Amino acid sequence: MHLKVALWKLPNLDDRLGGGLVRRRSERVSEAGIILIGVEDAVLADSLRFSLELEGYSAKLCDERSLLPLVAANKTGCLVLDQEVFTKLAAGRTISDLHVPVVLMVGQRTQRLMERARAAGVTHMVETPLLGGVLFEEIKKALDGDGRPDGNSGS
């Protein structure tokens, strides 16, 4: 049995939709601000950036050293951090000084981690593996200002 694989070249989706898709998404981007992604795993970070951009958001990758200057230089909508970057930032007590919503991705919620996140100013927390659209739902909540100071978004 032989399988045939066909590669199709599709015209630009925005051209097919008369430009409306990009306009709607760019309006969302300008209102939301830039989403900064602080994730140690480069492949995961790039995948998150790509997925957010497909959803119409503007996203930039950063690490714990570049995060502060990026927040200061851009209209930042929210931060998406993994536990490793969070730990590095929380040690320097810089998260609460940023005054932007934070979505924290963790392997497992523990009482100790919840307390540290709350003290650091984390507004949303999601557990990995990221199933369905849970991360995007939390990012949308963070951008809409639906933050809970207890570090638990209720998801």
CSV table of C-alpha atoms in Angstrom, one decimal:
chain,number,residue,atom,x,y,z
A,1,MET,CA,0.0,0.0,0.0
A,2,HIS,CA,1.4,3.4,-1.0
A,3,LEU,CA,0.3,6.6,0.5
A,4,LYS,CA,0.1,9.8,-1.5
A,5,VAL,CA,0.8,13.1,0.1
A,6,ALA,CA,-0.3,16.2,-1.6
A,7,LEU,CA,1.0,19.6,-0.6
A,8,TRP,CA,-1.4,22.4,-1.2
A,9,LYS,CA,-0.5,26.0,-1.5
A,10,LEU,CA,-3.4,28.0,-0.1
A,11,PRO,CA,-3.8,31.7,-0.8
A,12,ASN,CA,-3.3,34.1,2.1
A,13,LEU,CA,-6.2,33.6,4.4
A,14,ASP,CA,-6.7,37.3,5.0
A,15,ASP,CA,-6.9,37.9,1.2
A,16,ARG,CA,-9.6,35.3,1.0
A,17,LEU,CA,-11.6,37.0,3.8
A,18,GLY,CA,-11.2,40.5,2.4
A,19,GLY,CA,-8.9,41.8,5.1
A,20,GLY,CA,-11.4,41.5,7.9
A,21,LEU,CA,-9.5,38.9,9.9
A,22,VAL,CA,-6.3,40.9,10.3
A,23,ARG,CA,-8.3,44.0,11.2
A,24,ARG,CA,-10.2,42.2,13.9
A,25,ARG,CA,-7.1,40.6,15.3
A,26,SER,CA,-5.0,43.7,15.2
A,27,GLU,CA,-7.7,45.6,17.1
A,28,ARG,CA,-7.5,42.8,19.8
A,29,VAL,CA,-3.7,43.2,19.9
A,30,SER,CA,-3.7,46.9,20.3
A,31,GLU,CA,-6.2,46.7,23.1
A,32,ALA,CA,-4.5,43.8,24.9
A,33,GLY,CA,-0.9,44.9,24.8
A,34,ILE,CA,2.1,42.6,24.4
A,35,ILE,CA,2.1,39.2,26.1
A,36,LEU,CA,5.6,38.4,27.4
A,37,ILE,CA,6.5,34.7,27.6
A,38,GLY,CA,9.1,33.7,30.2
A,39,VAL,CA,9.5,30.0,29.8
A,40,GLU,CA,12.8,28.1,30.2
A,41,ASP,CA,12.0,25.5,27.5
A,42,ALA,CA,12.8,27.2,24.3
A,43,VAL,CA,10.6,24.9,22.1
A,44,LEU,CA,7.6,25.4,24.4
A,45,ALA,CA,8.2,29.1,24.6
A,46,ASP,CA,8.3,29.5,20.8
A,47,SER,CA,5.3,27.3,20.4
A,48,LEU,CA,3.3,29.5,22.9
A,49,ARG,CA,4.4,32.6,21.0
A,50,PHE,CA,3.3,31.1,17.7
A,51,SER,CA,0.0,30.0,19.1
A,52,LEU,CA,-0.7,33.4,20.7
A,53,GLU,CA,0.1,35.1,17.4
A,54,LEU,CA,-2.2,32.8,15.6
A,55,GLU,CA,-4.9,33.9,18.0
A,56,GLY,CA,-4.1,37.5,17.1
A,57,TYR,CA,-2.0,38.6,20.1
A,58,SER,CA,1.4,40.1,20.0
A,59,ALA,CA,3.8,38.0,22.0
A,60,LYS,CA,7.5,38.3,22.8
A,61,LEU,CA,9.9,35.8,24.4
A,62,CYS,CA,11.9,36.9,27.4
A,63,ASP,CA,13.9,35.5,30.3
A,64,GLU,CA,14.3,36.7,33.8
A,65,ARG,CA,17.0,39.2,32.8
A,66,SER,CA,15.2,40.8,29.9
A,67,LEU,CA,11.7,40.8,31.5
A,68,LEU,CA,12.0,44.0,33.5
A,69,PRO,CA,13.3,46.1,30.6
A,70,LEU,CA,10.6,44.7,28.2
A,71,VAL,CA,7.8,45.5,30.6
A,72,ALA,CA,9.1,49.0,31.0
A,73,ALA,CA,9.6,49.5,27.2
A,74,ASN,CA,6.3,48.0,26.0
A,75,LYS,CA,2.6,48.2,26.7
A,76,THR,CA,2.5,44.8,28.4
A,77,GLY,CA,-0.8,43.0,28.7
A,78,CYS,CA,0.3,40.1,30.8
A,79,LEU,CA,3.2,37.8,31.6
A,80,VAL,CA,3.1,34.0,31.0
A,81,LEU,CA,5.7,32.4,33.2
A,82,ASP,CA,6.8,28.8,33.9
A,83,GLN,CA,7.7,27.7,37.4
A,84,GLU,CA,11.5,28.0,36.8
A,85,VAL,CA,11.4,31.7,35.6
A,86,PHE,CA,8.8,32.5,38.4
A,87,THR,CA,11.2,31.0,41.0
A,88,LYS,CA,14.1,33.2,39.7
A,89,LEU,CA,12.0,36.3,39.6
A,90,ALA,CA,10.3,35.7,43.0
A,91,ALA,CA,13.7,35.3,44.6
A,92,GLY,CA,14.4,38.9,43.6
A,93,ARG,CA,10.8,40.0,44.5
A,94,THR,CA,10.4,41.6,41.1
A,95,ILE,CA,7.0,40.2,40.0
A,96,SER,CA,4.8,42.3,42.3
A,97,ASP,CA,6.7,45.4,41.2
A,98,LEU,CA,5.7,44.9,37.6
A,99,HIS,CA,2.0,45.7,38.1
A,100,VAL,CA,0.9,43.5,35.3
A,101,PRO,CA,-1.2,40.3,35.4
A,102,VAL,CA,0.7,37.1,35.6
A,103,VAL,CA,-0.3,33.7,34.4
A,104,LEU,CA,1.8,31.0,36.0
A,105,MET,CA,2.2,27.5,34.5
A,106,VAL,CA,3.0,24.9,37.1
A,107,GLY,CA,3.4,21.1,37.2
A,108,GLN,CA,1.4,20.7,40.3
A,109,ARG,CA,-0.3,23.2,42.6
A,110,THR,CA,0.9,22.8,46.2
A,111,GLN,CA,0.0,24.9,49.2
A,112,ARG,CA,3.6,26.2,49.4
A,113,LEU,CA,3.6,27.2,45.8
A,114,MET,CA,0.2,28.9,46.1
A,115,GLU,CA,1.4,30.9,49.0
A,116,ARG,CA,4.6,32.0,47.2
A,117,ALA,CA,2.6,32.9,44.1
A,118,ARG,CA,0.1,34.9,46.2
A,119,ALA,CA,2.9,36.8,47.9
A,120,ALA,CA,4.6,37.5,44.6
A,121,GLY,CA,1.4,38.9,43.0
A,122,VAL,CA,0.5,36.1,40.6
A,123,THR,CA,-3.0,36.5,39.4
A,124,HIS,CA,-3.6,33.3,37.5
A,125,MET,CA,-2.3,29.8,37.7
A,126,VAL,CA,-2.7,26.8,35.3
A,127,GLU,CA,-1.4,23.3,35.7
A,128,THR,CA,0.5,21.4,33.0
A,129,PRO,CA,0.1,19.5,30.9
A,130,LEU,CA,-2.0,22.2,29.2
A,131,LEU,CA,-5.1,20.5,28.0
A,132,GLY,CA,-7.6,22.1,25.7
A,133,GLY,CA,-7.6,25.9,25.8
A,134,VAL,CA,-7.1,26.4,29.5
A,135,LEU,CA,-4.0,28.6,29.1
A,136,PHE,CA,-5.7,30.8,26.5
A,137,GLU,CA,-8.7,31.1,28.7
A,138,GLU,CA,-6.5,32.3,31.6
A,139,ILE,CA,-4.6,34.7,29.4
A,140,LYS,CA,-7.9,36.2,28.2
A,141,LYS,CA,-9.1,36.5,31.8
A,142,ALA,CA,-5.8,38.2,32.8
A,143,LEU,CA,-6.1,40.6,29.8
A,144,ASP,CA,-9.7,41.4,30.7
A,145,GLY,CA,-8.7,42.2,34.3
A,146,ASP,CA,-10.3,39.2,35.8
A,147,GLY,CA,-7.4,38.6,38.2
A,148,ARG,CA,-7.7,37.0,41.6
A,149,PRO,CA,-5.2,38.2,44.2
A,150,ASP,CA,-5.0,34.7,45.8
A,151,GLY,CA,-3.1,33.3,42.8
A,152,ASN,CA,-5.9,30.9,41.9
A,153,SER,CA,-7.9,31.7,38.9
A,154,GLY,CA,-10.5,29.1,39.8
A,155,SER,CA,-9.6,26.8,36.9
